[in-house]
Short mmCIF file of C-alpha atoms in Angstrom, two decimals:
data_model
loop_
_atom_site.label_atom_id
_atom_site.label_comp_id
_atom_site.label_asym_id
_atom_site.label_seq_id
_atom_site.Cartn_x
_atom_site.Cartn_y
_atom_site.Cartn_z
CA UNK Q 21 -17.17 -15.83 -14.33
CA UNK Q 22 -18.14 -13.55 -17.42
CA UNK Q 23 -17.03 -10.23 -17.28
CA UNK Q 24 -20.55 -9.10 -16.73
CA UNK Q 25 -20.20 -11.12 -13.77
CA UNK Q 26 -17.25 -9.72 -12.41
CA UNK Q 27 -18.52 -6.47 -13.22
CA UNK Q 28 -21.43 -6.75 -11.36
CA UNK Q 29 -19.60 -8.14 -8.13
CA UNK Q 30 -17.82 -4.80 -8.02
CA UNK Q 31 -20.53 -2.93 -8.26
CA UNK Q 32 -22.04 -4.79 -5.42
CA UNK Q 33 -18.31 -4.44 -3.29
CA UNK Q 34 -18.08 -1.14 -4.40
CA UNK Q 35 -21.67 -0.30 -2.82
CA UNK Q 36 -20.90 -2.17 0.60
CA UNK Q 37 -17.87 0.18 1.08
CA UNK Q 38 -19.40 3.10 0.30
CA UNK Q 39 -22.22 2.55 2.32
CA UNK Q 40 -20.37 1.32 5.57
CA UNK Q 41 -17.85 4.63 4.81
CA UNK Q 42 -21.20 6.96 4.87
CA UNK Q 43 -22.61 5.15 7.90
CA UNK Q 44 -19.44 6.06 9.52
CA UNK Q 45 -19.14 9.38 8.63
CA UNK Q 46 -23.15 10.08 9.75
CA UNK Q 47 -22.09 8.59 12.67
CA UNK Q 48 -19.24 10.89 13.32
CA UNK Q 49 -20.22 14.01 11.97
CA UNK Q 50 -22.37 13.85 15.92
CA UNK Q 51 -18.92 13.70 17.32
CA UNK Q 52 -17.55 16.47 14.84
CA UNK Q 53 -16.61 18.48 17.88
CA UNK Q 54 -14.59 16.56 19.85
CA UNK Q 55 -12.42 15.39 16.75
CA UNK Q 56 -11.29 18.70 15.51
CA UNK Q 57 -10.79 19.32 19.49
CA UNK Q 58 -8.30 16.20 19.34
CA UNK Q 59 -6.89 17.09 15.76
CA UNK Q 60 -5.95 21.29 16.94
CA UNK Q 61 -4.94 19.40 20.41
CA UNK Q 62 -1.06 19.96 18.86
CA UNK Q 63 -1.41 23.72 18.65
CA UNK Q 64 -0.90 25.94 22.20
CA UNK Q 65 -3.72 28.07 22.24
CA UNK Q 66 -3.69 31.45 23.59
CA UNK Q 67 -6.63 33.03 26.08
CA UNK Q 68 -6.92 36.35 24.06
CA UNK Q 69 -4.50 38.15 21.44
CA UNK Q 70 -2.65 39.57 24.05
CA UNK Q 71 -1.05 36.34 25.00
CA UNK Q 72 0.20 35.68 21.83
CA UNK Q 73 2.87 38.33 21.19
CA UNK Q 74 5.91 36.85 19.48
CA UNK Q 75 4.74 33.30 18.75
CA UNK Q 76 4.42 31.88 22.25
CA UNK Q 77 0.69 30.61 21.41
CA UNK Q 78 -1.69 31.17 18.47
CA UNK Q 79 -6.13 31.89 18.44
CA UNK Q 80 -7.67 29.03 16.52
CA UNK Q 81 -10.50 30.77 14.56
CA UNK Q 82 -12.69 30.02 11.73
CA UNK Q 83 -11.88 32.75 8.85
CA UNK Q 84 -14.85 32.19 6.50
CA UNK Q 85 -18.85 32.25 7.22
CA UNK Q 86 -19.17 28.48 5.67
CA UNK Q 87 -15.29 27.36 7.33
CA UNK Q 88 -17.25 25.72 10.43
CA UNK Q 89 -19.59 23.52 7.71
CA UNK Q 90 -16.57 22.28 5.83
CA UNK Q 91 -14.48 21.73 8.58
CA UNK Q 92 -17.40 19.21 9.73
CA UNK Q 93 -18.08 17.63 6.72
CA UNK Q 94 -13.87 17.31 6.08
CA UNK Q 95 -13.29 15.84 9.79
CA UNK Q 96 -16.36 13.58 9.19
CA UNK Q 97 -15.62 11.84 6.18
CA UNK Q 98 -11.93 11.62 7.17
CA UNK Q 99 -13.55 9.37 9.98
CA UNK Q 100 -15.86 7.75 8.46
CA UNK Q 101 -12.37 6.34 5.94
CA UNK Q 102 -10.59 5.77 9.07
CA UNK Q 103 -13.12 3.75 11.40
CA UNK Q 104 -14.78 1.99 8.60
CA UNK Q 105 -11.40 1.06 6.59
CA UNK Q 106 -11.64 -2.51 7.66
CA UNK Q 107 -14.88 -2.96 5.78
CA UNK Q 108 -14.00 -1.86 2.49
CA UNK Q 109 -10.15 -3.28 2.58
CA UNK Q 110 -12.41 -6.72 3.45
CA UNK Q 111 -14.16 -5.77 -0.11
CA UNK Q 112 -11.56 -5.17 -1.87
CA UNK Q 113 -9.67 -8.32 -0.47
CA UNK Q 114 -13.01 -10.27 -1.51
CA UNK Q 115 -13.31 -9.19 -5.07
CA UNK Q 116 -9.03 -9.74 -5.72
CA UNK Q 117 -9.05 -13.13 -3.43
CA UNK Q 118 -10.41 -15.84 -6.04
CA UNK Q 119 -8.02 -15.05 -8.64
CA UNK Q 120 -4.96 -15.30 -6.32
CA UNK Q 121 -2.78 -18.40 -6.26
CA UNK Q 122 -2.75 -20.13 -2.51
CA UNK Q 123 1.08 -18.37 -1.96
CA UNK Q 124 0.15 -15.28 -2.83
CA UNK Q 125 -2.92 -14.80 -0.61
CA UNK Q 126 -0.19 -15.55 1.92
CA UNK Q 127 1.60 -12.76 1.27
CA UNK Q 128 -1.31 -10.79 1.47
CA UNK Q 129 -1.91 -11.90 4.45
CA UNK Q 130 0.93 -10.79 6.02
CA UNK Q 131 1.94 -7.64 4.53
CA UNK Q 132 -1.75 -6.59 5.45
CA UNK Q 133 -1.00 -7.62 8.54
CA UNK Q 134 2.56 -5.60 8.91
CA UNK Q 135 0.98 -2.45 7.11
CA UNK Q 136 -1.30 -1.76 9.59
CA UNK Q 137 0.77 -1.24 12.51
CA UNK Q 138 3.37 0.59 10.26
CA UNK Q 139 1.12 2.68 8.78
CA UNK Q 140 -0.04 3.66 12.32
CA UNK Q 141 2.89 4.01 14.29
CA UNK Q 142 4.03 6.61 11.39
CA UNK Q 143 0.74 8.35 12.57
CA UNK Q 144 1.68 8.17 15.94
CA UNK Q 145 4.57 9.37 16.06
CA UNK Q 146 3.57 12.44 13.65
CA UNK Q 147 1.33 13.52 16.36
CA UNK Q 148 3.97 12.63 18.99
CA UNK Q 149 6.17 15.61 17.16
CA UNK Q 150 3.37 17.89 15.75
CA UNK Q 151 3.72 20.27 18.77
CA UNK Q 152 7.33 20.86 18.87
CA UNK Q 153 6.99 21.38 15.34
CA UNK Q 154 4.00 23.87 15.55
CA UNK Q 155 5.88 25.94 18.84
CA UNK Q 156 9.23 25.47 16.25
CA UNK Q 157 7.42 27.69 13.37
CA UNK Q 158 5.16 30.21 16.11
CA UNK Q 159 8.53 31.04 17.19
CA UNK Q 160 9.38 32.60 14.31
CA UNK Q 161 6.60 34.91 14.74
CA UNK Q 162 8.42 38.26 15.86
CA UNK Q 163 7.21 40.94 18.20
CA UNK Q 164 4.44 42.77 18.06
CA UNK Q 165 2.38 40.13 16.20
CA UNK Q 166 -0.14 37.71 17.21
CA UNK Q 167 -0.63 34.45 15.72
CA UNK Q 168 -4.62 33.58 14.31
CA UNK Q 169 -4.57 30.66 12.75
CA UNK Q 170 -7.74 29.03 10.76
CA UNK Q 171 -9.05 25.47 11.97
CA UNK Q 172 -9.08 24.80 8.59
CA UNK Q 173 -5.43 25.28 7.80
CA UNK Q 174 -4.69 23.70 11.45
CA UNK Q 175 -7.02 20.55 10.57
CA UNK Q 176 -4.87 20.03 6.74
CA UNK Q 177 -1.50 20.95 8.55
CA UNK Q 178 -2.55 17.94 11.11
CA UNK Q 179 -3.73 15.70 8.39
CA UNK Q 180 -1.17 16.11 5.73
CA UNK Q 181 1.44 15.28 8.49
CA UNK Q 182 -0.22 12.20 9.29
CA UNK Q 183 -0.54 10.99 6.02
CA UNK Q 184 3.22 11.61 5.28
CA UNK Q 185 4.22 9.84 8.23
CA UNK Q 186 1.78 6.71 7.85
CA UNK Q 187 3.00 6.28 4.18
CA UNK Q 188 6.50 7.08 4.10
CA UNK Q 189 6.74 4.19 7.17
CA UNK Q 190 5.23 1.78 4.14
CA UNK Q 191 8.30 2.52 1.75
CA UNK Q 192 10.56 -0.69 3.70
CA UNK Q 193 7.44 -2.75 3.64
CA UNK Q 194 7.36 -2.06 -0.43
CA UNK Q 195 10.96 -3.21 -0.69
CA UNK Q 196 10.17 -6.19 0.69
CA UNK Q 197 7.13 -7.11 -1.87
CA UNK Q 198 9.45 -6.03 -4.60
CA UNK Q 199 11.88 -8.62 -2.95
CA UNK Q 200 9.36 -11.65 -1.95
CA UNK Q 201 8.27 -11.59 -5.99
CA UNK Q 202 11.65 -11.62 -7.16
CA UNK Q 203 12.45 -8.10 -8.60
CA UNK Q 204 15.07 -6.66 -6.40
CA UNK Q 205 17.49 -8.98 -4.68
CA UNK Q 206 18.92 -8.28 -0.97
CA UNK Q 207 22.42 -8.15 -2.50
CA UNK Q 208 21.37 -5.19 -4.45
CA UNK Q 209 19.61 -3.43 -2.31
CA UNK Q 210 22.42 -3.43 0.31
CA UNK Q 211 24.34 -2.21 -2.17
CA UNK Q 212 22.17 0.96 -2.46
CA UNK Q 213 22.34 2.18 1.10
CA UNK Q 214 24.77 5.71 0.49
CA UNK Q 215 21.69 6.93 -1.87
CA UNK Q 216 18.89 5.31 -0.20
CA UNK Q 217 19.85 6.90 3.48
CA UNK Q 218 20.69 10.45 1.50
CA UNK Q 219 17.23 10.01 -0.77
CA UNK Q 220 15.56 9.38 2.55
CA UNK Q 221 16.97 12.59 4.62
CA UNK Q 222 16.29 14.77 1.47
CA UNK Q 223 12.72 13.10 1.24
CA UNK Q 224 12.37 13.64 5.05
CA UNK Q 225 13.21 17.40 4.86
CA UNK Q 226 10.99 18.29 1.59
CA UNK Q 227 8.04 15.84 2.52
CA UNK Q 228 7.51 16.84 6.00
CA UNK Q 229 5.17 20.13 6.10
CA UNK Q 230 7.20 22.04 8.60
CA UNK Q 231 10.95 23.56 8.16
CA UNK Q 232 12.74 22.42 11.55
CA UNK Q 233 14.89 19.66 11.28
CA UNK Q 234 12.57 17.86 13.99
CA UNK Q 235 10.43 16.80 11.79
CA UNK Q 236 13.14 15.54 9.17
CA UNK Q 237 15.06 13.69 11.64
CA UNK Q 238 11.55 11.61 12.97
CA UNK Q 239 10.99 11.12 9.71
CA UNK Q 240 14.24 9.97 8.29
CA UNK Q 241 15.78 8.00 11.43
CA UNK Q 242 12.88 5.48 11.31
CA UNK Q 243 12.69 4.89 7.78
CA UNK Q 244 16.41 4.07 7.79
CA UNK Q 245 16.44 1.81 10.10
CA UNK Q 246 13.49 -0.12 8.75
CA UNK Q 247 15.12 0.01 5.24
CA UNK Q 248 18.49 -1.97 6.66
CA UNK Q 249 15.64 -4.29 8.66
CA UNK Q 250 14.46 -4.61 5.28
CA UNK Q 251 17.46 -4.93 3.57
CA UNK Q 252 18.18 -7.95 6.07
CA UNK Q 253 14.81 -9.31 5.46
CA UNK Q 254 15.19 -9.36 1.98
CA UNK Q 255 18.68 -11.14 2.07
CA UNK Q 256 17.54 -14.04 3.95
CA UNK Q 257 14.45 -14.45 2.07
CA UNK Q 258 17.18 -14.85 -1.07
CA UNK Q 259 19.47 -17.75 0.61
CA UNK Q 260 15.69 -18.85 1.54
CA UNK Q 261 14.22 -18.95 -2.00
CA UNK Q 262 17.79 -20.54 -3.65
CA UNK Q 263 17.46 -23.53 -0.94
CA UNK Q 264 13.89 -23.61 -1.96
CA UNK Q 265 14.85 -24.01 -5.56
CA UNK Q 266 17.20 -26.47 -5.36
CA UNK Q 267 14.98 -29.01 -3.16
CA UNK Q 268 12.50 -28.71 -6.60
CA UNK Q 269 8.93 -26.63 -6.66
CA UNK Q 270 6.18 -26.36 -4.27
CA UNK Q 271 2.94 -28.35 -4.76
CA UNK Q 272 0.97 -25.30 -6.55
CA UNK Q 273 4.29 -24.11 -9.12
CA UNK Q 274 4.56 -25.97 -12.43
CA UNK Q 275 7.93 -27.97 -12.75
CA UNK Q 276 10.30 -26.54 -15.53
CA UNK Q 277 10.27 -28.16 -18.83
CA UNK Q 278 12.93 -29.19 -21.20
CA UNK Q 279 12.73 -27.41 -24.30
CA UNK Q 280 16.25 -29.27 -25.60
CA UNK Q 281 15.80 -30.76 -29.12
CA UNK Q 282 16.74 -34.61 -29.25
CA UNK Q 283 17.62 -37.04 -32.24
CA UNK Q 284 14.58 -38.06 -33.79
CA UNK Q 285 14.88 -42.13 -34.73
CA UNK Q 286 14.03 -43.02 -38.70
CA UNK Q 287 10.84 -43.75 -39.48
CA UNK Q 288 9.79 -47.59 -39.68
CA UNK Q 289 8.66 -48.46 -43.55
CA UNK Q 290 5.33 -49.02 -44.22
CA UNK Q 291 3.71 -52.44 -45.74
CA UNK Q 292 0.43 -51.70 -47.91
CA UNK Q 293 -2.32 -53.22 -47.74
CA UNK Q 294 -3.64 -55.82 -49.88
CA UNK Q 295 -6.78 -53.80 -50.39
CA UNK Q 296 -4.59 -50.67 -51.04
CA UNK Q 297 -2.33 -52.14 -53.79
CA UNK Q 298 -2.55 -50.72 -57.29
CA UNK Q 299 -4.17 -53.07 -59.03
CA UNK Q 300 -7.61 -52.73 -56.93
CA UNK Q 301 -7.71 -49.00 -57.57
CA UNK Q 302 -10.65 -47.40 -59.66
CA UNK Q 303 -9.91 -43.85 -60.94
CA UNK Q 304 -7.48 -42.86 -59.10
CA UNK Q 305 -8.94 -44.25 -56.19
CA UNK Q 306 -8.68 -47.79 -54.08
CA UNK Q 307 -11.78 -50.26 -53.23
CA UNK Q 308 -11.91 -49.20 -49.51
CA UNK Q 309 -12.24 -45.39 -50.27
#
């Protein structure tokens, strides 16, 4: 298509995934309540301040006069991505799809397909840990003082955990694509597993939002071991692709061709014409011309 073409199909993909993420978000910004109710679920909530001396629970308040009204709006479009994320990843796979070779969309396919679930037992398990982790730093609330945290704060604390987890479980499936299109070999990345388990921890303790080494250590010990399944993965994809070369390419891969220079035979003479012989040109130029 011409590029006004194109251009106009993303516009049109573009619209479809905002809409469906607005419809969404309309849709739970009704149900506003009970989501922020799941999302502060992690933090042990105190009947009245005087429960809360030293750190044992915390009051969830709203600090601000226009704090409940962002809180909504922020819970509701964070939805509204959520629920309606297979609609626009289906637009975005629609407008990328025709230009993709028949292999590749295979590959799509499946990391797609293995992304998901990574992405969302990362999730999980961040809100598996989130409440040791919030009773970990209210502990460290001395005497005397009472913890009153803002939903606000509670809500991003929640969220930025989430994230961290969901994304940081994607780092092995990366490896892999850098593998499957022929950047990093299995060989090599075996050979980087002192730094990549030390990267990891260190990543593990400054990425995750809390300072107990809970956090690090669900972090960290997952990633590891999906970097040596990785790492495994990757290697037998190798002896996979070398036996693949040497049977010859696959129906939609150009063969190679041989650039080598070879002899080139002396030309054969030439007889003239009768019609192109001297005596039958006229100025310069023969009969025929």
């Amino acid at each position: 298509m011409p590029l006004v073409e194109h251009l106009r199909e993303l516009r049109n993909r573009l619209a479809k995934a905002v809409l469906a993420i607005v419809v969404v978000s309309v849709v739970a910004a009704f149900y506003s309540e009970q989501l922020m109710q799941f999302l502060a679920e992690p933090v042990p909530k105190c009947d009245d301040l005087t429960n809360s001396d030293g750190g044992n629970c915390a009051i969830v308040s709203f600090n601000t006069l226009t704090s409940p009204f962002t809180t909504t709006i922020k819970v509701s479009l964070m939805a509204g991505l959520v629920v309606s994320s297979p609609v626009w990843l289906y637009q975005l796979w629609a407008f990328v799809a025709p230009g993709l070779h028949r292999h590749e969309k295979k590959y799509t396919y499946v990391f797609t397909a293995a992304a998901v679930p990574l992405f969302a037992g990362g999730a999980l398990l961040s809100y598996v840990i989130l409440p040791v982790s919030i009773k970990v730093l209210l502990s460290l609330t001395p005497g005397g003082s009472a913890n009153i945290l803002s939903l606000d704060e509670v809500l991003d604390f929640t969220i930025r955990m989430v994230l961290v987890f969901g994304l940081a479980f994607e780092l092995p499936l990366l490896l892999i694509m850098l593998n499957m299109v022929g950047i990093v070999s299995g060989r090599r990345m075996a050979g980087w597993w002192r730094g990549v388990v030390m990267g990891v921890f260190v990543f593990g303790a400054v990425a995750t939002p809390t300072t107990d080494p809970v956090g690090m250590l669900a972090l960290s010990g997952p990633i590891v071991v999906l970097y040596f399944f990785a790492v495994g993965f990757s290697l037998m994809n190798d002896r996979r692709r070398a036996r693949r070369e040497s049977e010859g390419p696959s129906d939609d891969e150009a063969s190679e061709l041989d650039h080598t220079p070879e002899a080139v035979e002396p030309a054969e003479p030439v007889t003239a014409l009768p019609e192109q012989t001297s005596r039958n040109r006229v100025n310069g130029y023969d009969d025929v011309t």
